[in-house]
Amino acid sequence: MRTASPTGLRRVEHCMGTVFSIDVRTPDADPAAIDEVVTWLHWVDRTFSTYRETSEISRLDRNAISLDDCSPDVVEVLRRCAELADDTEGYFDCHNDGRLDPSGYVKGWAIERASDLLTTAGAGDHCVNGGGDVQCAGAPAPDRSWHVGIAHPLRPATTIATVEGRDLAVATSGTAERGRHIVDPHTGERPDRFASITVVGRRIAGVDAYATAAFAMGERAPAWLTARGLSALLVRPDGSVLRTPSAGVVNSGS
């Protein structure tokens, strides 16, 4: 559904098993830019879905095709997943129960590319939200910054903190929506040291992957995030909150 308002264009689209919202604030932005983004998101779903037998990822996983037969985007995603595995000491992994599954990177990557498409189309002031992972670009108005609320993992209807800024990305990994679904690739166990970990940066693809890897690390997460200089908010199952020293961008919520 696409709607227009005096402040820009908005669209909500169901894709990849979640809901994407696109909020463009650039005056006189071309509505076709959002159409291009939606087309892109559905292409990503068809190409990378682990639930569609005809997707390139599913066919590659069962050796029906080789990597040479895949689109350049699939090659790029798997290359980046390998880099992230090295970068996170193996805590980010593009396999799930022995199957090829780059979903932990693909959604953030798709959001980031969608944002780039909007900027290229002249709609540089926008926010793309895919299932709670957010890429903001520009500003919502000349004298304002974007405000992104972080849901409380134990009380999802409330906001535990707010991130404010321009050109920022916010990603949360946790148990609120899908339960304990993140697996430590080294042990096969499902970490329970945190209820959620939110990471803030500039580009959502990497930020999302780092949030997932940090959650998989369990108790090591705060030290690892701090060493990387990443802004993060970590919530334990008892509701207590930890922040990395660089998390000044994250403001207390209610």
Short mmCIF file of N, CA and C in Angstrom, two decimals, residues 27-104:
data_model
loop_
_atom_site.label_atom_id
_atom_site.label_comp_id
_atom_site.label_asym_id
_atom_site.label_seq_id
_atom_site.Cartn_x
_atom_site.Cartn_y
_atom_site.Cartn_z
N PRO A 27 11.03 16.18 -0.55
CA PRO A 27 9.91 16.84 -1.25
C PRO A 27 9.89 16.46 -2.73
N ASP A 28 8.69 16.24 -3.23
CA ASP A 28 8.48 15.94 -4.66
C ASP A 28 9.23 14.70 -5.13
N ALA A 29 9.44 13.74 -4.23
CA ALA A 29 10.09 12.50 -4.63
C ALA A 29 9.20 11.75 -5.62
N ASP A 30 9.82 11.07 -6.56
CA ASP A 30 9.09 10.31 -7.58
C ASP A 30 8.56 9.02 -6.96
N PRO A 31 7.24 8.79 -6.98
CA PRO A 31 6.69 7.54 -6.43
C PRO A 31 7.27 6.29 -7.07
N ALA A 32 7.77 6.41 -8.30
CA ALA A 32 8.35 5.26 -8.97
C ALA A 32 9.57 4.72 -8.23
N ALA A 33 10.21 5.58 -7.43
CA ALA A 33 11.37 5.14 -6.66
C ALA A 33 10.98 4.06 -5.66
N ILE A 34 9.84 4.23 -5.03
CA ILE A 34 9.37 3.22 -4.08
C ILE A 34 8.97 1.95 -4.82
N ASP A 35 8.35 2.09 -5.99
CA ASP A 35 8.00 0.91 -6.78
C ASP A 35 9.25 0.10 -7.11
N GLU A 36 10.34 0.78 -7.45
CA GLU A 36 11.59 0.09 -7.77
C GLU A 36 12.11 -0.67 -6.56
N VAL A 37 12.01 -0.05 -5.39
CA VAL A 37 12.47 -0.70 -4.17
C VAL A 37 11.65 -1.95 -3.87
N VAL A 38 10.34 -1.85 -4.01
CA VAL A 38 9.48 -3.00 -3.74
C VAL A 38 9.77 -4.14 -4.72
N THR A 39 9.96 -3.81 -5.98
CA THR A 39 10.34 -4.82 -6.97
C THR A 39 11.64 -5.50 -6.57
N TRP A 40 12.60 -4.71 -6.09
CA TRP A 40 13.89 -5.25 -5.66
C TRP A 40 13.71 -6.20 -4.48
N LEU A 41 12.92 -5.81 -3.48
CA LEU A 41 12.73 -6.65 -2.30
C LEU A 41 12.13 -8.01 -2.67
N HIS A 42 11.16 -8.00 -3.56
CA HIS A 42 10.55 -9.27 -3.96
C HIS A 42 11.52 -10.12 -4.79
N TRP A 43 12.39 -9.48 -5.55
CA TRP A 43 13.43 -10.24 -6.28
C TRP A 43 14.36 -10.92 -5.28
N VAL A 44 14.75 -10.18 -4.25
CA VAL A 44 15.60 -10.76 -3.21
C VAL A 44 14.93 -11.97 -2.58
N ASP A 45 13.65 -11.85 -2.29
CA ASP A 45 12.91 -12.95 -1.68
C ASP A 45 12.92 -14.18 -2.59
N ARG A 46 12.64 -13.97 -3.87
CA ARG A 46 12.62 -15.09 -4.81
C ARG A 46 14.00 -15.73 -4.97
N THR A 47 15.03 -14.94 -4.85
CA THR A 47 16.39 -15.42 -5.10
C THR A 47 17.02 -16.09 -3.90
N PHE A 48 16.77 -15.55 -2.70
CA PHE A 48 17.48 -16.01 -1.50
C PHE A 48 16.62 -16.82 -0.54
N SER A 49 15.35 -16.97 -0.80
CA SER A 49 14.48 -17.69 0.13
C SER A 49 14.94 -19.14 0.32
N THR A 50 15.01 -19.57 1.58
CA THR A 50 15.32 -20.97 1.87
C THR A 50 14.05 -21.82 1.89
N TYR A 51 12.90 -21.17 1.72
CA TYR A 51 11.62 -21.89 1.72
C TYR A 51 11.11 -22.18 0.31
N ARG A 52 11.67 -21.52 -0.69
CA ARG A 52 11.28 -21.76 -2.08
C ARG A 52 12.26 -22.73 -2.73
N GLU A 53 11.77 -23.85 -3.20
CA GLU A 53 12.64 -24.83 -3.82
C GLU A 53 13.30 -24.30 -5.09
N THR A 54 12.67 -23.30 -5.72
CA THR A 54 13.18 -22.78 -6.98
C THR A 54 14.16 -21.63 -6.80
N SER A 55 14.38 -21.16 -5.57
CA SER A 55 15.30 -20.04 -5.37
C SER A 55 16.73 -20.48 -5.67
N GLU A 56 17.58 -19.52 -6.00
CA GLU A 56 18.97 -19.86 -6.28
C GLU A 56 19.65 -20.45 -5.05
N ILE A 57 19.35 -19.90 -3.88
CA ILE A 57 19.98 -20.41 -2.67
C ILE A 57 19.57 -21.86 -2.40
N SER A 58 18.29 -22.18 -2.57
CA SER A 58 17.84 -23.56 -2.35
C SER A 58 18.47 -24.51 -3.37
N ARG A 59 18.54 -24.09 -4.61
CA ARG A 59 19.14 -24.92 -5.66
C ARG A 59 20.64 -25.08 -5.44
N LEU A 60 21.30 -24.03 -4.99
CA LEU A 60 22.73 -24.11 -4.70
C LEU A 60 22.98 -25.03 -3.52
N ASP A 61 22.11 -24.96 -2.52
CA ASP A 61 22.26 -25.79 -1.33
C ASP A 61 22.18 -27.28 -1.66
N ARG A 62 21.30 -27.65 -2.58
CA ARG A 62 21.16 -29.06 -2.92
C ARG A 62 22.00 -29.47 -4.13
N ASN A 63 22.94 -28.57 -4.52
CA ASN A 63 23.87 -28.84 -5.62
C ASN A 63 23.19 -29.01 -6.97
N ALA A 64 22.02 -28.40 -7.13
CA ALA A 64 21.35 -28.42 -8.43
C ALA A 64 22.00 -27.43 -9.38
N ILE A 65 22.68 -26.43 -8.84
CA ILE A 65 23.45 -25.48 -9.62
C ILE A 65 24.76 -25.22 -8.88
N SER A 66 25.72 -24.61 -9.58
CA SER A 66 26.98 -24.24 -8.94
C SER A 66 26.99 -22.73 -8.72
N LEU A 67 27.98 -22.25 -7.97
CA LEU A 67 28.09 -20.82 -7.72
C LEU A 67 28.28 -20.05 -9.03
N ASP A 68 28.93 -20.67 -10.00
CA ASP A 68 29.12 -20.02 -11.31
C ASP A 68 27.80 -19.79 -12.03
N ASP A 69 26.78 -20.56 -11.67
CA ASP A 69 25.46 -20.42 -12.30
C ASP A 69 24.60 -19.35 -11.63
N CYS A 70 25.06 -18.84 -10.50
CA CYS A 70 24.26 -17.92 -9.71
C CYS A 70 24.44 -16.47 -10.16
N SER A 71 23.50 -15.63 -9.76
CA SER A 71 23.57 -14.22 -10.08
C SER A 71 24.73 -13.57 -9.33
N PRO A 72 25.25 -12.46 -9.83
CA PRO A 72 26.34 -11.76 -9.13
C PRO A 72 25.97 -11.37 -7.70
N ASP A 73 24.70 -11.09 -7.45
CA ASP A 73 24.29 -10.71 -6.09
C ASP A 73 24.45 -11.88 -5.13
N VAL A 74 24.15 -13.10 -5.58
CA VAL A 74 24.33 -14.26 -4.71
C VAL A 74 25.81 -14.45 -4.40
N VAL A 75 26.64 -14.29 -5.40
CA VAL A 75 28.08 -14.41 -5.20
C VAL A 75 28.56 -13.36 -4.20
N GLU A 76 28.07 -12.13 -4.36
CA GLU A 76 28.46 -11.04 -3.45
C GLU A 76 28.04 -11.33 -2.02
N VAL A 77 26.81 -11.77 -1.83
CA VAL A 77 26.30 -12.04 -0.49
C VAL A 77 27.11 -13.14 0.19
N LEU A 78 27.38 -14.23 -0.52
CA LEU A 78 28.12 -15.33 0.10
C LEU A 78 29.57 -14.94 0.38
N ARG A 79 30.15 -14.10 -0.48
CA ARG A 79 31.50 -13.60 -0.22
C ARG A 79 31.50 -12.76 1.06
N ARG A 80 30.51 -11.89 1.18
CA ARG A 80 30.45 -11.03 2.37
C ARG A 80 30.17 -11.84 3.63
N CYS A 81 29.36 -12.88 3.52
CA CYS A 81 29.10 -13.75 4.67
C CYS A 81 30.39 -14.42 5.14
N ALA A 82 31.23 -14.84 4.18
CA ALA A 82 32.51 -15.45 4.54
C ALA A 82 33.40 -14.44 5.26
N GLU A 83 33.41 -13.19 4.78
CA GLU A 83 34.19 -12.14 5.44
C GLU A 83 33.69 -11.89 6.86
N LEU A 84 32.38 -11.87 7.02
CA LEU A 84 31.80 -11.62 8.35
C LEU A 84 32.09 -12.78 9.30
N ALA A 85 32.13 -14.00 8.78
CA ALA A 85 32.49 -15.14 9.62
C ALA A 85 33.90 -14.96 10.18
N ASP A 86 34.82 -14.54 9.31
CA ASP A 86 36.19 -14.28 9.77
C ASP A 86 36.22 -13.11 10.76
N ASP A 87 35.45 -12.09 10.46
CA ASP A 87 35.46 -10.87 11.26
C ASP A 87 34.88 -11.08 12.66
N THR A 88 34.02 -12.08 12.80
CA THR A 88 33.33 -12.31 14.08
C THR A 88 33.77 -13.60 14.76
N GLU A 89 34.95 -14.10 14.36
CA GLU A 89 35.49 -15.33 14.96
C GLU A 89 34.54 -16.50 14.77
N GLY A 90 33.81 -16.48 13.66
CA GLY A 90 32.92 -17.59 13.34
C GLY A 90 31.56 -17.53 13.98
N TYR A 91 31.28 -16.48 14.74
CA TYR A 91 29.97 -16.39 15.39
C TYR A 91 28.86 -15.97 14.42
N PHE A 92 29.23 -15.36 13.32
CA PHE A 92 28.25 -15.16 12.26
C PHE A 92 28.45 -16.28 11.25
N ASP A 93 27.39 -16.99 10.95
CA ASP A 93 27.49 -18.17 10.09
C ASP A 93 26.33 -18.18 9.11
N CYS A 94 26.60 -18.47 7.84
CA CYS A 94 25.54 -18.49 6.84
C CYS A 94 25.01 -19.91 6.62
N HIS A 95 25.11 -20.74 7.65
CA HIS A 95 24.53 -22.08 7.59
C HIS A 95 23.60 -22.27 8.79
N ASN A 96 22.60 -23.09 8.61
CA ASN A 96 21.63 -23.38 9.67
C ASN A 96 21.28 -24.86 9.59
N ASP A 97 21.61 -25.59 10.65
CA ASP A 97 21.37 -27.04 10.67
C ASP A 97 21.99 -27.72 9.45
N GLY A 98 23.19 -27.27 9.09
CA GLY A 98 23.90 -27.90 7.98
C GLY A 98 23.50 -27.42 6.60
N ARG A 99 22.52 -26.56 6.52
CA ARG A 99 22.06 -26.06 5.22
C ARG A 99 22.55 -24.64 4.98
N LEU A 100 22.74 -24.32 3.72
CA LEU A 100 23.11 -22.97 3.35
C LEU A 100 21.95 -22.03 3.64
N ASP A 101 22.20 -21.02 4.46
CA ASP A 101 21.12 -20.10 4.86
C ASP A 101 21.72 -18.74 5.21
N PRO A 102 21.87 -17.86 4.21
CA PRO A 102 22.43 -16.53 4.48
C PRO A 102 21.39 -15.51 4.94
N SER A 103 20.24 -15.97 5.43
CA SER A 103 19.15 -15.07 5.81
C SER A 103 19.58 -14.04 6.84
N GLY A 104 20.52 -14.41 7.72
CA GLY A 104 20.96 -13.49 8.75
C GLY A 104 21.67 -12.26 8.20
#
